[in-house]
Each structure stands twice: as structure tokens, then as C-alpha cells.
Coordinates of C-alpha atoms (C1' of nucleotides) in Angstrom, one line a residue:
Chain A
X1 CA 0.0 0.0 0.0
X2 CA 1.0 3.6 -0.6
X3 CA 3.5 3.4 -3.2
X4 CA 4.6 6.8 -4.1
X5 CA 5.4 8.8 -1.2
X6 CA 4.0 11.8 -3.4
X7 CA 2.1 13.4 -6.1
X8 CA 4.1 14.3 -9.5
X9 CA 3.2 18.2 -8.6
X10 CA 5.2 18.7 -6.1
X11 CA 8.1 16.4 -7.3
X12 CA 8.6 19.2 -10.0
X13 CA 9.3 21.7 -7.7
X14 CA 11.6 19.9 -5.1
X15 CA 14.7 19.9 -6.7
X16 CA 16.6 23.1 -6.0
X17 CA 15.0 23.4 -2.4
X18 CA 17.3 21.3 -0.3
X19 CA 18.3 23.9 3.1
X20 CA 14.3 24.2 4.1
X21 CA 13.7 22.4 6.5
X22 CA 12.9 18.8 6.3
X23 CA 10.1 19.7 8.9
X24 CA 8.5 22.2 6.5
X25 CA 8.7 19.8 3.7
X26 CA 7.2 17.3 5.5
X27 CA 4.4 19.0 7.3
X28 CA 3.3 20.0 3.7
X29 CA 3.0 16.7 2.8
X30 CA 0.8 16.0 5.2
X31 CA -1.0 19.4 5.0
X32 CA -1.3 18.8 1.0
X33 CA -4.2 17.0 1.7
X34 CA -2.7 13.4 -0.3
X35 CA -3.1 11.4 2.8
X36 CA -6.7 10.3 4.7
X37 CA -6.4 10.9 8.0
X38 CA -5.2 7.2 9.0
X39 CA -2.6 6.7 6.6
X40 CA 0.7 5.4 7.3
X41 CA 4.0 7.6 7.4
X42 CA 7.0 4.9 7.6
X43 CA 9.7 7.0 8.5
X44 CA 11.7 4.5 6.3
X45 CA 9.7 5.3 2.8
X46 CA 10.4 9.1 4.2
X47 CA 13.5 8.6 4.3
X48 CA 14.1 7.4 0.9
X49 CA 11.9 10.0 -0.8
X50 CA 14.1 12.7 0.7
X51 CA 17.0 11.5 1.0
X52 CA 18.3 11.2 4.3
X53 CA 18.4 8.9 7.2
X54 CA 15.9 8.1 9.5
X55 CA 17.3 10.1 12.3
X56 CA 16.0 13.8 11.0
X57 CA 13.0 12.0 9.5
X58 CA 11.8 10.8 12.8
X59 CA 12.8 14.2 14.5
X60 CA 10.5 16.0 12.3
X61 CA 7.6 13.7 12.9
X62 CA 7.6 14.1 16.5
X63 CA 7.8 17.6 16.1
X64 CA 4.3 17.3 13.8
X65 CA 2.8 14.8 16.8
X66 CA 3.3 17.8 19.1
X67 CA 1.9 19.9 16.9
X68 CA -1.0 17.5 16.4
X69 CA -0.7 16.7 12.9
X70 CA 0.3 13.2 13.4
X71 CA 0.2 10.3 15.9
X72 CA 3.2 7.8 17.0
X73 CA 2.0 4.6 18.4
X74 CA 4.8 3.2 19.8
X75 CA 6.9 -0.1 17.8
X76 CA 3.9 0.3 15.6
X77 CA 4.0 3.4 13.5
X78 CA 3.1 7.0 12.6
X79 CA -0.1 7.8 11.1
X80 CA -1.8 11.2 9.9
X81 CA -4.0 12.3 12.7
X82 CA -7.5 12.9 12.0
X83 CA -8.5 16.5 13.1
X84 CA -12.2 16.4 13.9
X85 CA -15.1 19.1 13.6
X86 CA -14.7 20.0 17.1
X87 CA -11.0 20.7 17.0
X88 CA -11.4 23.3 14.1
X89 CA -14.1 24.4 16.2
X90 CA -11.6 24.9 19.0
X91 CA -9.0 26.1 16.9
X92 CA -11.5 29.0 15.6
X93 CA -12.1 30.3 19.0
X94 CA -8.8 30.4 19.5
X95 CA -8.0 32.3 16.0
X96 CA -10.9 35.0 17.3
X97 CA -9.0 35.7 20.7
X98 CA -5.7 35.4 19.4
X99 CA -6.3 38.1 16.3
X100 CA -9.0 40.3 18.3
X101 CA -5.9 40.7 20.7
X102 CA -3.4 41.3 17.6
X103 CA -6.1 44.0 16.7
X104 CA -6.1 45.5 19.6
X105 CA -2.5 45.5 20.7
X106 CA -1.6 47.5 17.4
X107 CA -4.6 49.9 18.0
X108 CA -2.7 51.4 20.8
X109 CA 0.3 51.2 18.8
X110 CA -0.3 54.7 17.2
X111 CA 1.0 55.1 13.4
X112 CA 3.3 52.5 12.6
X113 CA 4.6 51.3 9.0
X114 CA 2.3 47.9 9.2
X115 CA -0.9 51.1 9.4
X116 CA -0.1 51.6 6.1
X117 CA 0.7 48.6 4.9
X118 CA -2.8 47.5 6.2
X119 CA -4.6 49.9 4.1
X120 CA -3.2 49.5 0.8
X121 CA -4.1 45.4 1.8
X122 CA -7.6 46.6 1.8
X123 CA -7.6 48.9 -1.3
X124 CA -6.6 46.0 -2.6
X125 CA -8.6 43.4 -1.5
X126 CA -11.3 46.1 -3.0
X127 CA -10.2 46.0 -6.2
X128 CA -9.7 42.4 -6.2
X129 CA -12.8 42.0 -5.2
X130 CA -14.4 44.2 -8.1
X131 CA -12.5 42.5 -10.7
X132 CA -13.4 39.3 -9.0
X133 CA -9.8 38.2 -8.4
X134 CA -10.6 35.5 -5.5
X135 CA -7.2 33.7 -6.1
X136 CA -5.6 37.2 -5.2
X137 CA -7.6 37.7 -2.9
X138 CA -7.3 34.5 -0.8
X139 CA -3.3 35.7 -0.8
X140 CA -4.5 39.1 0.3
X141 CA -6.4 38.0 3.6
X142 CA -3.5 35.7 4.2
X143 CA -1.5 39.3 4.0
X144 CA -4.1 41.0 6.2
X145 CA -4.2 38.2 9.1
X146 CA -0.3 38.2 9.2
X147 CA -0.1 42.2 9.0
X148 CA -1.9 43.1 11.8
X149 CA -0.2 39.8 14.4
X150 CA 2.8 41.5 13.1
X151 CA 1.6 45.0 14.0
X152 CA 1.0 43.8 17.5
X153 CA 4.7 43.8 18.2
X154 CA 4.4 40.9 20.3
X155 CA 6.0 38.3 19.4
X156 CA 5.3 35.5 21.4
X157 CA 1.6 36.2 19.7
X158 CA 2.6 36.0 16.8
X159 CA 4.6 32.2 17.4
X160 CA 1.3 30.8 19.2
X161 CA -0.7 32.2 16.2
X162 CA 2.0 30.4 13.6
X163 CA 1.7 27.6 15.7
X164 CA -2.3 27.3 15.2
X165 CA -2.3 28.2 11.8
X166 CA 0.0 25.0 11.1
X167 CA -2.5 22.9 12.8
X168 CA -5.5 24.5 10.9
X169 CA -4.0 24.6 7.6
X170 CA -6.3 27.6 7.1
X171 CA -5.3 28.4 3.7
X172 CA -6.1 25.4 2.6
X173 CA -9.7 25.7 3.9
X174 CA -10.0 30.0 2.9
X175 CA -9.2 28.5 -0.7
X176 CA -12.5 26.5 -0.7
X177 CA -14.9 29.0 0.8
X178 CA -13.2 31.9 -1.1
X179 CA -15.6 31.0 -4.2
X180 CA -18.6 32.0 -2.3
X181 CA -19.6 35.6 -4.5
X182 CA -21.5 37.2 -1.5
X183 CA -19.2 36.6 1.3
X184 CA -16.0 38.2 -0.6
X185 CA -18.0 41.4 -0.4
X186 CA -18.6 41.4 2.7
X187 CA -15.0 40.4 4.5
X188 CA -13.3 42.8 2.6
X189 CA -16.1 45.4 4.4
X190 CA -14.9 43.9 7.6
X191 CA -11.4 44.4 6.9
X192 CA -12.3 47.6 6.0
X193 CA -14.1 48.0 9.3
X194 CA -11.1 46.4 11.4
X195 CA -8.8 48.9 9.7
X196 CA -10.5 52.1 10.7
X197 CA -10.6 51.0 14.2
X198 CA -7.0 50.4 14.5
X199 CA -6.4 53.5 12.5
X200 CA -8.6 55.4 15.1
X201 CA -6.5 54.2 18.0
X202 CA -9.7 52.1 19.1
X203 CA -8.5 49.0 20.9
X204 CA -11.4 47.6 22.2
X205 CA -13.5 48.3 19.3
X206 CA -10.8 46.4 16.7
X207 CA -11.0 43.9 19.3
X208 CA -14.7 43.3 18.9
X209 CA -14.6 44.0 15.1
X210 CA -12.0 41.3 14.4
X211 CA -13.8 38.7 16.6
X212 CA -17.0 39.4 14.6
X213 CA -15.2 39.0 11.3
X214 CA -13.0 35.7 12.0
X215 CA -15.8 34.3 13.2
X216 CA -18.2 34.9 10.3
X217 CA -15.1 33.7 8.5
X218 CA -15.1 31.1 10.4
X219 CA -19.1 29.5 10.1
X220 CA -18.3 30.3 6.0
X221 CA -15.4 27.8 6.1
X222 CA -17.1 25.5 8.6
X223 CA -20.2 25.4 6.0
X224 CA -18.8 23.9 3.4
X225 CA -15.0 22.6 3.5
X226 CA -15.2 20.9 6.8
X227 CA -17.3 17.5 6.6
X228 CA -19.2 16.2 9.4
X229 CA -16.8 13.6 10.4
X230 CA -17.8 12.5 13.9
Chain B
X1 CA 33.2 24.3 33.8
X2 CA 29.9 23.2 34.8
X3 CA 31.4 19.7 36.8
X4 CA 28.2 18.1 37.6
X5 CA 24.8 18.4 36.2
X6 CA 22.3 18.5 38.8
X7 CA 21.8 19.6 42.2
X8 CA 21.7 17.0 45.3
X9 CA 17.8 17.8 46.2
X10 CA 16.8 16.3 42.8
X11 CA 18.5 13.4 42.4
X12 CA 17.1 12.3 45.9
X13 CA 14.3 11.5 43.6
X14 CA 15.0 10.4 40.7
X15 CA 15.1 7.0 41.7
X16 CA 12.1 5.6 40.8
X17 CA 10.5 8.1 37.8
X18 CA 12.3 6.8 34.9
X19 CA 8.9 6.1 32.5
X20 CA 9.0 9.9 32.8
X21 CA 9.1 12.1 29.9
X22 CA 13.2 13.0 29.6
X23 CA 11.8 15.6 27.8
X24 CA 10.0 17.2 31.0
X25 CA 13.0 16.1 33.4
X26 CA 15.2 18.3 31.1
X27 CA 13.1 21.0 30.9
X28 CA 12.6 20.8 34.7
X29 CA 16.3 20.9 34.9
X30 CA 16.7 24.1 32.9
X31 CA 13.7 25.8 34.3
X32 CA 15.0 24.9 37.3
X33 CA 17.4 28.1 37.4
X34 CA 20.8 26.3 38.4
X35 CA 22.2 27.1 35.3
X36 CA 22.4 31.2 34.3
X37 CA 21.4 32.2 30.8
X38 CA 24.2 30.8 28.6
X39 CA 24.9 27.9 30.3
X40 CA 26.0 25.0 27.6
X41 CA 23.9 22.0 27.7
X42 CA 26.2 19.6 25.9
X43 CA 24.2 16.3 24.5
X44 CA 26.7 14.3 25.6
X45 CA 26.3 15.3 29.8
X46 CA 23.2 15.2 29.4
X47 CA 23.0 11.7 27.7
X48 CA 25.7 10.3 30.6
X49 CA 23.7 12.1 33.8
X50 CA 20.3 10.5 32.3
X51 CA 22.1 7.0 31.2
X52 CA 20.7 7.0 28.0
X53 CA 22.1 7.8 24.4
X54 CA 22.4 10.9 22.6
X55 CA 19.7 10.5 20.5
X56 CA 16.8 11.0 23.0
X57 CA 18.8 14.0 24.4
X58 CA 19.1 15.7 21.2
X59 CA 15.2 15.3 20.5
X60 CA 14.3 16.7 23.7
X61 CA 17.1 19.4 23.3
X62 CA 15.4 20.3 20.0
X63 CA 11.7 20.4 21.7
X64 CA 12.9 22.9 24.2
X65 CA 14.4 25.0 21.4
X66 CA 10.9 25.4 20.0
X67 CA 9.4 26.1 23.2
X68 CA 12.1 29.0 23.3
X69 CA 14.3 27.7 26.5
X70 CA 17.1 26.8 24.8
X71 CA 19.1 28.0 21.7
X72 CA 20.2 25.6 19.8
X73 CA 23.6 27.2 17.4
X74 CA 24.8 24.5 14.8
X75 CA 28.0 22.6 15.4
X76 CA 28.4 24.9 18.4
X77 CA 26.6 23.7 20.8
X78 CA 23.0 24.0 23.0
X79 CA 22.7 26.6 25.5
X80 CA 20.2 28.1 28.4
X81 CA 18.7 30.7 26.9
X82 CA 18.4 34.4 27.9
X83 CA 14.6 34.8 28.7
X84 CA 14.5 39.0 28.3
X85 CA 11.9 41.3 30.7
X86 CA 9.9 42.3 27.2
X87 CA 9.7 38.4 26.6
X88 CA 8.3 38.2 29.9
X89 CA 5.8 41.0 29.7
X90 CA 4.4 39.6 26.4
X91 CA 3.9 36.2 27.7
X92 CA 1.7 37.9 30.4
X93 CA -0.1 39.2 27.7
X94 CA -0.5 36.4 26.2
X95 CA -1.5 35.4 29.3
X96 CA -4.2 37.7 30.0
X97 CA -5.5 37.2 26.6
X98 CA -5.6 33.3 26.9
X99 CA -7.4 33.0 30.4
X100 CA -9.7 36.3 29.7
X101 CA -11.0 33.8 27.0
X102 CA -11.3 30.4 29.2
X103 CA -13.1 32.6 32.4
X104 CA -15.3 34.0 29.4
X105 CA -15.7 30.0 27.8
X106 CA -16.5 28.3 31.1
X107 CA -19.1 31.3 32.4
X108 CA -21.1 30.3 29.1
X109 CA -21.2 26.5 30.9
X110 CA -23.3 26.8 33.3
X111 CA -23.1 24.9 36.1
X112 CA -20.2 21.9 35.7
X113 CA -18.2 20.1 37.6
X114 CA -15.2 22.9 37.3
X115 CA -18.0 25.3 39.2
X116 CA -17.7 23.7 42.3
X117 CA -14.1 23.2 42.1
X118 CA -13.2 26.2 41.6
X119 CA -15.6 27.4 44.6
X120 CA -13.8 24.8 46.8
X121 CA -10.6 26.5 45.7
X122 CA -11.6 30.1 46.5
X123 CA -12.5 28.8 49.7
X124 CA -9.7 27.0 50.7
X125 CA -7.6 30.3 49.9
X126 CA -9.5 32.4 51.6
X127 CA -8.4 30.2 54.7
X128 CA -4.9 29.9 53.2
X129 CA -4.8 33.7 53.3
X130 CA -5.9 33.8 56.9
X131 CA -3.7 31.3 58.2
X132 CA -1.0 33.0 56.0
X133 CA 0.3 30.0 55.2
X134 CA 2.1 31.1 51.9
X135 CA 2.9 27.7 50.7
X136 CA -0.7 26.3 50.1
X137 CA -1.3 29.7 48.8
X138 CA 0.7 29.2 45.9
X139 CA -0.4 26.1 45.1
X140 CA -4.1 26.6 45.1
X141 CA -3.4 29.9 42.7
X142 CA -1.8 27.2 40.3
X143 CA -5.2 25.1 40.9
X144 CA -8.0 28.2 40.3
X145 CA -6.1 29.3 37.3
X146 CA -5.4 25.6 35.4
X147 CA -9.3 24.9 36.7
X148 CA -10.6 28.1 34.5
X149 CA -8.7 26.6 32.0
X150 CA -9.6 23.1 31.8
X151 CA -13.3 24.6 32.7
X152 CA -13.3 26.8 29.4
X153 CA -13.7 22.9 27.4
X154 CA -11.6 24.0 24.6
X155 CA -8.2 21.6 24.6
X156 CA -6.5 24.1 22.0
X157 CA -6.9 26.8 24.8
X158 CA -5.1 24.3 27.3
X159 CA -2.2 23.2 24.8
X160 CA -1.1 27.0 24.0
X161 CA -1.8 28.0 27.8
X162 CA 0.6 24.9 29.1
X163 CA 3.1 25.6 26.7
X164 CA 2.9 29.2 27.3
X165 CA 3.2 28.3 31.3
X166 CA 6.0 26.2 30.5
X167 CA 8.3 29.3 29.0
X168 CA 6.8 31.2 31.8
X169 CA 8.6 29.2 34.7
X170 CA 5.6 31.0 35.9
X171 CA 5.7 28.5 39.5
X172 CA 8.9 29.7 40.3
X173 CA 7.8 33.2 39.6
X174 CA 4.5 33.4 41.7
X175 CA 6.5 31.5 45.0
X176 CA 8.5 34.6 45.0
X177 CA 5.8 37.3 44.6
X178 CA 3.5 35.8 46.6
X179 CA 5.4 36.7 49.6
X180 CA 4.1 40.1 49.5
X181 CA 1.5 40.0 52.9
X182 CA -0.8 42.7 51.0
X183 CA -1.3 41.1 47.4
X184 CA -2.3 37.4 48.8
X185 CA -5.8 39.1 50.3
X186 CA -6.1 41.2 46.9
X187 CA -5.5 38.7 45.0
X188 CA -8.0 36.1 46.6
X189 CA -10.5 38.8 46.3
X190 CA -9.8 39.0 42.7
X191 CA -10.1 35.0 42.7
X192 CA -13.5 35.3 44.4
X193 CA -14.7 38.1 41.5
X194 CA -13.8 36.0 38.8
X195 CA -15.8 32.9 40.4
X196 CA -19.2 35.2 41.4
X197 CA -19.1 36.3 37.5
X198 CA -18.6 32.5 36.2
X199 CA -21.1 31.7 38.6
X200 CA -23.7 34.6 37.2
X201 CA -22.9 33.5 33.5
X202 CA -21.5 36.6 33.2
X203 CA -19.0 35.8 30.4
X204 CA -17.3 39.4 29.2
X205 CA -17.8 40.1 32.6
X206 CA -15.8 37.1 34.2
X207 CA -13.2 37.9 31.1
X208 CA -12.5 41.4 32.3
X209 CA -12.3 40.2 35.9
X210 CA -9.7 38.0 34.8
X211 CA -8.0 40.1 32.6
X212 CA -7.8 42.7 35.2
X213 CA -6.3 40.3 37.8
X214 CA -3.5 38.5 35.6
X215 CA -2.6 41.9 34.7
X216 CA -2.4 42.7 38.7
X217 CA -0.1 39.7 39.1
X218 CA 1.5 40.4 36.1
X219 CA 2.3 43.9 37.3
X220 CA 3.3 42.3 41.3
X221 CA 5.7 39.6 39.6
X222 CA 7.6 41.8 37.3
X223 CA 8.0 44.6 39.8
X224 CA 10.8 42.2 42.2
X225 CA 11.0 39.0 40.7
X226 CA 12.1 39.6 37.2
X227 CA 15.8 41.8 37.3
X228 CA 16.0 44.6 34.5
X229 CA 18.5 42.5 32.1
X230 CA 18.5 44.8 28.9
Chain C
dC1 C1' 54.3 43.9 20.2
dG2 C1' 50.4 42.9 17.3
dA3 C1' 48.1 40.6 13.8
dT4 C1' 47.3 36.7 11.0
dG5 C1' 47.0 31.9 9.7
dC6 C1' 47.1 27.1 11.2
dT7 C1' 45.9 23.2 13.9
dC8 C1' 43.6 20.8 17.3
dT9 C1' 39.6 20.0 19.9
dC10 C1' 35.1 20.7 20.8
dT11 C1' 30.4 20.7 19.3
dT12 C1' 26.2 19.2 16.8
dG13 C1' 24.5 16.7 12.6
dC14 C1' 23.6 12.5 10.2
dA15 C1' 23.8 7.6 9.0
dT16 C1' 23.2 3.0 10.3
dG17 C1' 22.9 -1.4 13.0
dG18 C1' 20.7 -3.9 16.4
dT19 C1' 16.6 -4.5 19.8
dA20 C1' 12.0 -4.9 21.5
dG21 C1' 7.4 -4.9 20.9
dA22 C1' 3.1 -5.0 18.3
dA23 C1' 0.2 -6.9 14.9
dA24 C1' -0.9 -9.8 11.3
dC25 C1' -0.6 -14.2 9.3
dT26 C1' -0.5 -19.2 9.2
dC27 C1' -0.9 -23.5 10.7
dT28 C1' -3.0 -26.7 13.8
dA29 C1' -6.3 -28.7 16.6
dT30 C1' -11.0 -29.1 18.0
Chain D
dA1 C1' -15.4 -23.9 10.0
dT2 C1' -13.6 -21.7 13.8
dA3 C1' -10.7 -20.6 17.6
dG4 C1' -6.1 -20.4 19.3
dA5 C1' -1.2 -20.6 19.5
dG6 C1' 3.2 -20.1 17.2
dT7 C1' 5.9 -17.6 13.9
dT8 C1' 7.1 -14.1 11.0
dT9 C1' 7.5 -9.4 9.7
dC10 C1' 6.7 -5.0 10.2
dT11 C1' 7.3 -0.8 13.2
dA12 C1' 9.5 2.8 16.2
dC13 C1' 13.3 3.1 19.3
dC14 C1' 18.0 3.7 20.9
dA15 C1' 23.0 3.3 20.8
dT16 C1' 27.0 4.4 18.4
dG17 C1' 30.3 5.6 14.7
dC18 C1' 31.7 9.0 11.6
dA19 C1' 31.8 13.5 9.4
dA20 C1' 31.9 18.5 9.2
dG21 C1' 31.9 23.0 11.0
dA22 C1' 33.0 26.4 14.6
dG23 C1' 36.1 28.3 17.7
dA24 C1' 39.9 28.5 20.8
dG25 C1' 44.8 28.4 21.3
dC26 C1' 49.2 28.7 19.6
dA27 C1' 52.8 29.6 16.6
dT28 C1' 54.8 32.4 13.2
dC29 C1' 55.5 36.4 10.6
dG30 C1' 55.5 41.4 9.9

DNA sequence: CGATGCTCTCTTGCATGGTAGAAACTCTAT
DNA sequence: ATAGAGTTTCTACCATGCAAGAGAGCATCG
């Protein structure tokens, strides 16, 4: 079972890439979507595929079962974990705190150079949206997420919010629900929304604003890319 | 330098604990402050202190780099890491942030288990705080606060607060602070708001409540026990 | 005396062999 | 045919050997 480790796609491209990290490479794999939750990683067919030993093979997949990507069963093997509804669930209530806090932290923050990268984001996002651009677009919220956790100037945010965007592989999912015509509209209004707050020094209220938006992101994705699975 | 590896006290006990995680007895080791901010942790003490090989050492070594306790520079070696006062102060952020949400996720409940617990805890401090008995103290502030947390019935939530307690040391922190004969009646009075609000279902109220008193902590902690070290 | 280059030793990094355990498979007996 | 015990084969796991880079120390030259 499981012959090729992976698709011909990404073989194209892994020729040239050889100082990322074998942990990057690997959690892509099992981001990419290839595998059902329950499949087998051998750290021996790993190996081969990439070229190295076992050693940093293994070392990366216990780094992915601490993230929760994968499970070790002991002298029996590592499989791809399956994330259920609930965890996303979790993981979205997690996103809204997380970012409502971002929002607010860089509020306070006064005019700063991520201020005005934020806006041209949204201009943006507006004209994508007019020209009805979604695969721009779905770059450009990825943009407008990591702008304003970098605009928080608080770092150890911004690693717990990396961390949780691994585990959701949220682009993945924003890809999906992107196509819906009505709701790009309307998130670009609430970026729009979210960035006059901030730009008006109003913590609390970018805090609230950002909470209302990732969670109406949130039920669009829930809607139709996650499946009822338990 | 650095002749032997632990100090007497612990290995009193490690006698019997060897199905524990060597990831956690390292960690305890380096959280455990015998060893000053760029210490060297070479894998080959540690592998002959623990009797086991280097290959379990360098795993867990590589672990604590992600967690942010140790730095990890190649073909150098592994060393204690430098945990600066801003690092500090955003964690309590964090902090704030994260249990704001759980107080806020476990008043929604209703009445659970955690409700009753964490009214037994309140209690019990109240007494602690009369009987000054310091000790207790701290431990049952450990209690109320992992209680919100595990009351809030998001795992996520838990995961980022343990490992964000982890790079905290925040145990070793609070046994210091909590020495102060005025904050252990504030703070239990704080403890007592945040329960009344859960109680009432008053979820933004029992998140500000909380807020509010981590940042009081936050505030007692960083004022003596954390030095000004850049 | 100072600066520069070399060597030697230390470190982590990686590869690989052997071990123990879990699961599946087969053969046997009922 | 079915249940059970033995065997075989797979897995992660750990120990260890080797290699390569970084840095300290020393010698040599200006």
C-alpha cells in the first residue's frame, strides 16, 4: 500500500529546495491533503523520498505529533491524525481571541509602518474584489491576518498564532470558501471595518470588530469545507 | 566548567520516575534556574547524567528549542537561553489574553463540575490567606487558574496555555511574589470576582475580571522577581 | 608587540545497525 | 469452519560511529 510517497506536482518543484527544513517539507506533505487521516507515514519510505536517514525524518515527525498533525503509536507506527469538527471548532475560538488581541495590541500602537501597509491590503482586497480576483484575494487575507499579528509587536503572539495556523492549515480551507460571491464582499467590508478602528486608536472596538469577522469567516469555512466527520 | 549536572535535592528522587518524559526532566532541569542564561547543555552530559544515548537528548534538546528555552547554534553547541523582561511582559499578555478567554468559555457552561471546584478552591484560599500559610497559597493559585482553563472545554486553549506556562517558569515566579503580605488578600478577592461572575454567567464580565487580575499579578511579579537585564 | 594563519579539539549533525514490541498471518487442533 | 497458539514481519526506538563545521589556542611572521 502507498506506493509513491508523493504526487508528480510537487516532485517538479523539489529539486533546487534542499536547506528548508525537512520539517516544513514534511508537514506540507501531510497538509497537502494526499493522505486520509489514518494513513501510514514509515519513517523508512520518508527517508528514501528525501534522502536522508531516518534520524531527522523521525525528529521532524515528532515535532508534527506535538503539533497534532500526526500520531506515534509506539513499535507500531506514525499515522496522519484525523483533526475532527470540534478541533477546528476549537481552533476558531482560539484564531478569534488570538487576532481580536493582535487587533487590539496594534490599536494602541499609534501610526506605525504595518498602518499603512494594512490599508493599501484593503484597497486591494477592494479591487480584487471588483475584478473578482478570488485567487488574489485569498493571498491578500493571508496578508491582512499576518499584517496586523505583526503589527501587534508581540512576538510570542505571533509564534502561538503560527503555531495554530499550522495545525489549521487555514489556507487550505480559505481557498475552498473563497468562491462564495457574496461573502467576498462582505469580508473585505470587515477588513475595512477592522482597519478604521485600528487606525482610530480604538482597541477595544478592533478587538470586537475582528472577533465578529474571523468568526463569520469562520461558520463560511465550517459550512462547506469541513465534513461532518464524527 | 559546569562539573556536575544537577543539584543534590533532585537526584534524591530520581530514583524511581524513569517512564517519565526526559523531555519534561530536562526541561525541569533548565527551568530549574541552576544554570544562568548561557549555560552550555552539551548532549553528551546530558545523555551520561540521564544513562541513555544521545539521540533521546538531542530530540528533547530540539523540543525545548521550540518552546524557546534553549538555543540551539549548529556545530556549536545548545545553550540556556536568555529569557529578556519584554519576553516576559508579552507572555503575560498572552496570558491575560488566553485566560480572559477560558473565564469568558466556562461562564457560558453553566453549572459543571469545574463550578464547584473552583468554589472549593476560593475557599480553601481564603483560609490559606488567613492562616497566611504562603505555601498552600501558591499552590491553590496554580489550581484556580489551570481549573478556568480546563473549565473553558476547549483543549486548544489548554495546549497554548501549558506551553505558554512552561516558558513562563511562571511556578517559580509566583512563590516569590506571593510573599508580598498585601497582594495574597487582593489577590484572593480577585479570585473570588472572577468565580461570582462565572457563577452569574457573566461571560465578558468574568473575562475582564480575569484580565484585570493577571494583569495585577503580572504587574506584582515583574515589579521584584524579574531583574532589568537589557 | 600585534596581527594573521594554522591546527587541534570541541560541538552538533547525520547515517546505520541492532533491539524490543506489536500486529498480522499461518498452521494446527477441536 | 472456527478458535487459538506459534511464527514471521513489520514498526518505532535507541546506541553508536563517523563527518563536518565552529572556535579557541598557539605559533609564526610582519
Amino acid at each position: 500500500m502507498q506506493e509513491s510517497i508523493v504526487t508528480q506536482n510537487t516532485a517538479g518543484q523539489s529539486m533546487l529546495n534542499d536547506d528548508v527544513a525537512l520539517l516544513d517539507r514534511i508537514r506540507d506533505l501531510v497538509l497537502g491533503g494526499d493522505y486520509t487521516p489514518g494513513t501510514a507515514l514509515s519513517e523508512v519510505k520518508l527517508a528514501e523520498y528525501f534522502e536522508v536517514s531516518r534520524t531527522p525524518v523521525r525528529e521532524a515527525l515528532k515535532q508534527l505529533q506535538i503539533e497534532g498533525l500526526v500520531e506515534i503509536r509506539p513499535k507500531v507506527g506514525t499515522f496522519v491524525r484525523e483533526i475532527t469538527r470540534r478541533e477546528i471548532l476549537e481552533m476558531f475560538e482560539v484564531k478569534e481571541t488570538l487576532e481580536g488581541m493582535a487587533a487590539r495590541l496594534m490599536a494602541r500602537r499609534g501610526h506605525i509602518p504595518e498602518l499603512d501597509a494594512l490599508r493599501a491590503n484593503v484597497e486591494a482586497s477592494e479591487l480584487a474584489v471588483q475584478r473578482d480576483d478570488s485567487a488574489a484575494y485569498a493571498s491578500l487575507v493571508h496578508d491582512f491576518h499576518e499584517t496586523i499579528v505583526a503589527g501587534s509587536d508581540n512576538r510570542k503572539l505571533a509564534e502561538h498564532y503560527r503555531t495554530l495556523m499550522n495545525q489549521l492549515a487555514y489556507h487550505r480551507l480559505v481557498l475552498r470558501s473563497v468562491q462564495h460571491p457574496g461573502r467576498l464582499a462582505a469580508s473585505t467590508a470587515e477588513h475595512r471595518r477592522v482597519l478604521e478602528l485600528i487606525a482610530q486608536k480604538d482597541g477595544v472596538g478592533a478587538e470586537l470588530a475582528m472577533k465578529d469577522h474571523v468568526w463569520s469567516s469562520a461558520r463560511e469555512v465550517m459550512m462547506d469545507s469541513v465534513p461532518r466527520q464524527d
